[in-house]
Coordinates of C-alpha atoms and ligand atoms in Angstrom, one line a residue:
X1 CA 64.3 -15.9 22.2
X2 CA 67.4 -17.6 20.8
X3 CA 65.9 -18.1 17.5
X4 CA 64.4 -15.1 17.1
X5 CA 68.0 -13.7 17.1
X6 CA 69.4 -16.4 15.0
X7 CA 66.5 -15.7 12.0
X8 CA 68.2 -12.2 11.9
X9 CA 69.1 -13.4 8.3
X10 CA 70.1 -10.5 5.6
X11 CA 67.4 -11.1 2.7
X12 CA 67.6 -9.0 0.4
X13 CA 64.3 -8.3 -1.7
X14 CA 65.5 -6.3 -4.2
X15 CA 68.1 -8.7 -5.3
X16 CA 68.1 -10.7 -8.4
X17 CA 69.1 -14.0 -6.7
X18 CA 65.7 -15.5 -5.4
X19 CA 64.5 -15.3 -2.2
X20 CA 64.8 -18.9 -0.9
X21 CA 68.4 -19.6 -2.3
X22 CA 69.7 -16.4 0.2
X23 CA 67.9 -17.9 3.0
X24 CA 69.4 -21.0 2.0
X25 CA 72.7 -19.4 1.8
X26 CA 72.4 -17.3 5.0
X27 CA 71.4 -20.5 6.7
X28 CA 74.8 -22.4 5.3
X29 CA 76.7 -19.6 6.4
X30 CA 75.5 -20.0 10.2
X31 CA 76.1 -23.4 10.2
X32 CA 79.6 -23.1 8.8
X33 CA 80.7 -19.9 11.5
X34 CA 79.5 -22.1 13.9
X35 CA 76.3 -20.0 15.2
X36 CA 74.3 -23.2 14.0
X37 CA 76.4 -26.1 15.9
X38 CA 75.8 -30.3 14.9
X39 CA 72.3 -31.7 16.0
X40 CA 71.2 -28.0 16.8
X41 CA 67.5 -27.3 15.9
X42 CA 66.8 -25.3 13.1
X43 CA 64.2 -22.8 12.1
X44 CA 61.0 -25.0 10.6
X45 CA 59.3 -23.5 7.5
X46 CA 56.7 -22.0 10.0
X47 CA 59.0 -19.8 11.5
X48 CA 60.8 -18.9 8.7
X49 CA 57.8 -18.2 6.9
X50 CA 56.4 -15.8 9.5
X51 CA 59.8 -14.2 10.5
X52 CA 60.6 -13.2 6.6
X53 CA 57.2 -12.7 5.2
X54 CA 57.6 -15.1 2.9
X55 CA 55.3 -18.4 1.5
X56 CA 55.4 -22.3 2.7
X57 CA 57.1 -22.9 -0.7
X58 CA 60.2 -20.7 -0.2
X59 CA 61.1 -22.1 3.2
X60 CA 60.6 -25.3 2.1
X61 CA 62.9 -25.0 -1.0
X62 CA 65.5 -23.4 1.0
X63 CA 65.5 -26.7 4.0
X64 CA 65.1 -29.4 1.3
X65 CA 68.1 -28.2 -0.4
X66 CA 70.3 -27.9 2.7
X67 CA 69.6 -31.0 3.3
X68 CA 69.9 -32.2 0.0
X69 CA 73.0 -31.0 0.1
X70 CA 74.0 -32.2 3.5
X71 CA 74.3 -29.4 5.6
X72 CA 71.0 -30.4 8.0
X73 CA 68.9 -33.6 8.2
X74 CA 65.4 -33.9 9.2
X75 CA 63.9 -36.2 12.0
X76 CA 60.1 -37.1 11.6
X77 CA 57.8 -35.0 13.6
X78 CA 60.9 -33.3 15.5
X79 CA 62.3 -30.6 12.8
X80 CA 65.1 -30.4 11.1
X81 CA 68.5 -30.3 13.0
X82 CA 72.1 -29.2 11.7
X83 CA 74.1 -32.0 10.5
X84 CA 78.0 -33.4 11.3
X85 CA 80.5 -31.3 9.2
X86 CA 81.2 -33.6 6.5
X87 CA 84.0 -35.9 6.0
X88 CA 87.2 -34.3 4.2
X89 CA 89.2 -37.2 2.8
X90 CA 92.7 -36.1 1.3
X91 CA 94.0 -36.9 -2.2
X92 CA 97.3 -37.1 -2.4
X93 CA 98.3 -41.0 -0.5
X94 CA 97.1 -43.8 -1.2
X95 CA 95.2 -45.0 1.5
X96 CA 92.5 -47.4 2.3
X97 CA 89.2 -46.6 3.9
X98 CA 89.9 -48.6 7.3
X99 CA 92.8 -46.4 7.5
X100 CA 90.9 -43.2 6.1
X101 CA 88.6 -44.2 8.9
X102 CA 91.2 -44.9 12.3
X103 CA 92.3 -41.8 11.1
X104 CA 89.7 -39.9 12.1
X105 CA 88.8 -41.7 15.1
X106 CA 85.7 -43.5 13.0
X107 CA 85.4 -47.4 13.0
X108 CA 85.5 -48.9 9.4
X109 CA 83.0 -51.9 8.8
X110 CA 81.5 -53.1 6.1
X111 CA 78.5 -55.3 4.2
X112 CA 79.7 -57.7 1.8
X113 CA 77.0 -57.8 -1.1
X114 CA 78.8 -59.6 -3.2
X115 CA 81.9 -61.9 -3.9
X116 CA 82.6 -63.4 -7.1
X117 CA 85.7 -64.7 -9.7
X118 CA 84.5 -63.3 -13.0
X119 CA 86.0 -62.6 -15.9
X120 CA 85.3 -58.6 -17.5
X121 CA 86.1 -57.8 -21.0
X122 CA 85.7 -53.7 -20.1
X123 CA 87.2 -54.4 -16.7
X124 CA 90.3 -55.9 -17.8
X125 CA 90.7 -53.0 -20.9
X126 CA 90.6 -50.9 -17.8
X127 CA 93.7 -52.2 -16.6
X128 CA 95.4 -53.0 -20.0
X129 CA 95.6 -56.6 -19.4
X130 CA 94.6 -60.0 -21.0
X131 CA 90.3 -59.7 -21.7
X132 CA 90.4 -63.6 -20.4
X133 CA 91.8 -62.5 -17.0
X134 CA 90.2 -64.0 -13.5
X135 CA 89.0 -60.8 -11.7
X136 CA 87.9 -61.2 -7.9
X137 CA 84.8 -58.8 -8.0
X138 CA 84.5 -57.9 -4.4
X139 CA 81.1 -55.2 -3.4
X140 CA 80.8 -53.6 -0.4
X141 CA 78.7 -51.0 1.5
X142 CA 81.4 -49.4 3.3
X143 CA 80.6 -48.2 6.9
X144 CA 81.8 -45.3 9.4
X145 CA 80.7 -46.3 12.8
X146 CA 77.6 -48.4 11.0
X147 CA 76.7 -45.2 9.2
X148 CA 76.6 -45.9 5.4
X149 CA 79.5 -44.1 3.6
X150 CA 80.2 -45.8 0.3
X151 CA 79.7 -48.4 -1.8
X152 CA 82.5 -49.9 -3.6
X153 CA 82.8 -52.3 -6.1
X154 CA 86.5 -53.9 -6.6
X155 CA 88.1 -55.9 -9.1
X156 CA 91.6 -57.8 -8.0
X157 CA 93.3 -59.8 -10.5
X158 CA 92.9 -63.2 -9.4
X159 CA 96.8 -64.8 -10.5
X160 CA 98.2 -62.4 -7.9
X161 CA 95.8 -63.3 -4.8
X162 CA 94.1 -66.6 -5.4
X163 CA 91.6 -67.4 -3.0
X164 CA 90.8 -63.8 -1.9
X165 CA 87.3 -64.4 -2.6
X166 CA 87.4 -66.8 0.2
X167 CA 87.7 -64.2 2.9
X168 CA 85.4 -62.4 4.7
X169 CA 85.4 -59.0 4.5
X170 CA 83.0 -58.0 7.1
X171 CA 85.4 -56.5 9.2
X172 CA 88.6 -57.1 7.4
X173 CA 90.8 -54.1 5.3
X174 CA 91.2 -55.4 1.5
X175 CA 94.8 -53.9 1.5
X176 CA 96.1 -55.2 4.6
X177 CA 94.7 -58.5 3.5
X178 CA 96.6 -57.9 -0.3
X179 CA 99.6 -57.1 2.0
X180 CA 99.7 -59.8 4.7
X181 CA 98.2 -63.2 3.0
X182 CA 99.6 -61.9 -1.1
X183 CA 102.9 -60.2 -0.1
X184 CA 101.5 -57.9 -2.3
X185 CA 102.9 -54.2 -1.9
X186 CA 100.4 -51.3 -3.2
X187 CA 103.0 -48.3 -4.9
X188 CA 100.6 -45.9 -6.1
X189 CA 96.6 -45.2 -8.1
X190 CA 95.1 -43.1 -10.4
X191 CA 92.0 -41.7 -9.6
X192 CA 89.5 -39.7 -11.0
X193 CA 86.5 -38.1 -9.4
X194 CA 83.0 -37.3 -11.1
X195 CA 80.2 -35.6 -9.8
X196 CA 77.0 -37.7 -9.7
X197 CA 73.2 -38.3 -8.4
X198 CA 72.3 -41.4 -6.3
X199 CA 70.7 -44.1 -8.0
X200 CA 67.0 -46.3 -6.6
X201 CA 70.1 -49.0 -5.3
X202 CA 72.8 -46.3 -4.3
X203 CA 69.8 -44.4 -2.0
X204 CA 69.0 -47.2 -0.6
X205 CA 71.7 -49.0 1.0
X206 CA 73.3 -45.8 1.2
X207 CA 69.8 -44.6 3.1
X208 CA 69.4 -41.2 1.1
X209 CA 66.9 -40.3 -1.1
X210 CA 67.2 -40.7 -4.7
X211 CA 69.0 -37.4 -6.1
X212 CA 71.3 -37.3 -3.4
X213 CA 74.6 -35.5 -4.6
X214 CA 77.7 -38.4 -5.0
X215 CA 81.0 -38.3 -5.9
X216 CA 81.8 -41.0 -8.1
X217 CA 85.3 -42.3 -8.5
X218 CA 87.5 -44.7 -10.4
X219 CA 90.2 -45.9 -8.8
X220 CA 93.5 -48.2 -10.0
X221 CA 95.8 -49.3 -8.2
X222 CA 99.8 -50.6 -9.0
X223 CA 101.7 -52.5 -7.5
X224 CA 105.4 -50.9 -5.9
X225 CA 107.1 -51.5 -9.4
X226 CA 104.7 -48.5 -10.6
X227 CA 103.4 -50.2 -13.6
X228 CA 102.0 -53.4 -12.7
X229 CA 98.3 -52.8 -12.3
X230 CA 96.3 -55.3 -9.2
X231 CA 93.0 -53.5 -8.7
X232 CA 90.1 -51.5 -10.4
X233 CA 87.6 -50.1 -8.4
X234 CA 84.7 -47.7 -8.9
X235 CA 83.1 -46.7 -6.1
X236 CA 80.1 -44.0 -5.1
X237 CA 80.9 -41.7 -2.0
X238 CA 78.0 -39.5 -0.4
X239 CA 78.5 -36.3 -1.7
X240 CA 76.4 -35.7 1.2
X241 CA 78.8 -36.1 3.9
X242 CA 82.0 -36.2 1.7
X243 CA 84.0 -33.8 0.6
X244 CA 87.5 -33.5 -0.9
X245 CA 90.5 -32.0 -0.3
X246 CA 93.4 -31.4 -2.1
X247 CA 97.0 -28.8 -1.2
X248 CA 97.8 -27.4 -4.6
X249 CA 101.4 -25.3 -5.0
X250 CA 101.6 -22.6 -6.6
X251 CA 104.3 -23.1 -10.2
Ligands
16G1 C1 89.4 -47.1 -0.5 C2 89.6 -47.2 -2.0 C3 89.4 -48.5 -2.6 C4 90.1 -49.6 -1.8 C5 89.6 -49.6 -0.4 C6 90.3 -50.6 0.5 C7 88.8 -45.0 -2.9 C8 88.0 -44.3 -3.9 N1 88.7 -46.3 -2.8 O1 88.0 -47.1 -0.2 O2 90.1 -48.5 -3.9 O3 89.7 -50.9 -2.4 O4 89.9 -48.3 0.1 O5 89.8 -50.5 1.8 O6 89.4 -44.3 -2.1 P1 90.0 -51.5 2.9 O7 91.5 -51.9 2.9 O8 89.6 -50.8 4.1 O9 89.2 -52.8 2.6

């Protein structure tokens, strides 16, 4: 009974925009206002083929890109259920995802894939220093109570924190670490955000499918002087259960 109320959705067939991106956009709109709450189920493509008149194809466009897009998820055999809100992570301090994460309540692990002292001629351009600079390459799968969130490859020049690459970053915050062992004191990044699709490797320890929506960022970092440059770090967010946020001021 309570979904045959809920698939009350205005579609409008003489409207130019097609008919499975206003179901689509009906269906965003319940979950946003809350009618749709997390982990509720929603209508499968039988009953919103039969409630709207409409073929297999069109409901099944309209679920696969809310999911695509992160507003449902599907479980095998059980349907597809609204998903979490997503994550809205502030732009303006420069913050560390352990702290991003206590934030919010969340706990911040991570897999360490790999650990390495290398040396990177684009790297080191990057950061406007000497092309035969040590770099600790650190790569991580960043984790929000074990749920895959990001993966984030870091470059730390080596003559500031030598022997960082012996740590274990499992369960350890990079910037404390830079703070407490190096003395080192983080003053401020530049960052920029692109828009990208997930990758065979990003959808797979990230544990989306290939064409998942990312956001895709650049990150360096200074030290509190303001011009002395310690990290690079590029790093793939889901765009899935990201998103960003920013307070802009009128001039
Ligand atoms: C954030 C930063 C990353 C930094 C990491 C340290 C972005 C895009 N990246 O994820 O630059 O290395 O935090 O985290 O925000 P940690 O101290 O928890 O190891």
């Amino acid at each position: 009974m309570e979904m045959k109320k809920r698939l009350v959705l205005p579609i409008d067939r003489g409207s130019p925009l097609p008919i499975y991106y206003q179901l689509k956009e009906a269906l965003k709109q319940q979950i946003e206002s809350g009618v749709l709450k997390p982990h509720e189920l929603v209508p499968s493509e039988r009953e919103l083929e039969e409630a709207y008149h409409i073929s297999r194809m069109t409901a099944r466009r309209a679920l696969e890109e809310l999911e695509a897009e992160g507003y449902i998820y599907r479980v095998q055999g059980k349907g597809s259920f609204v998903a979490e809100p997503k994550i809205r992570q502030g732009l303006l301090w420069l913050t560390s995802f352990t702290e991003d994460m206590r934030e919010r309540g969340m706990r911040a692990g991570a897999k360490v894939l790999k650990v390495k002292v290398v040396r990177d001629e684009r790297v080191a351009r990057r950061l406007g220093v000497d092309p035969g600079e040590e770099f600790v390459m650190l790569q991580r799968l960043r984790l929000a109570d074990g749920e895959p969130m990001a993966l984030e490859t870091s470059y730390l020049r080596r003559r500031f924190c030598p022997g960082l690459e012996e740590h274990d970053f499992t369960d350890r915050s990079l910037y404390r670490t830079l703070q407490e062992e190096f003395g080192l004191r983080l003053g401020r990044a530049e960052q920029t955000v692109e828009a990208k699709v997930a990758d065979e490797f990003e959808a797979k320890l990230l544990e989306v499918r290939p064409g998942t929506p990312m956001l895709s960022m650049e990150r360096i970092t200074y030290l509190d002087d303001g011009h002395t440059p310690i990290e690079y770090v590029r790093s793939v967010y889901r765009g899935d259960r990201y998103k960003l946020f920013v307070e802009l001021k009128r001039r």
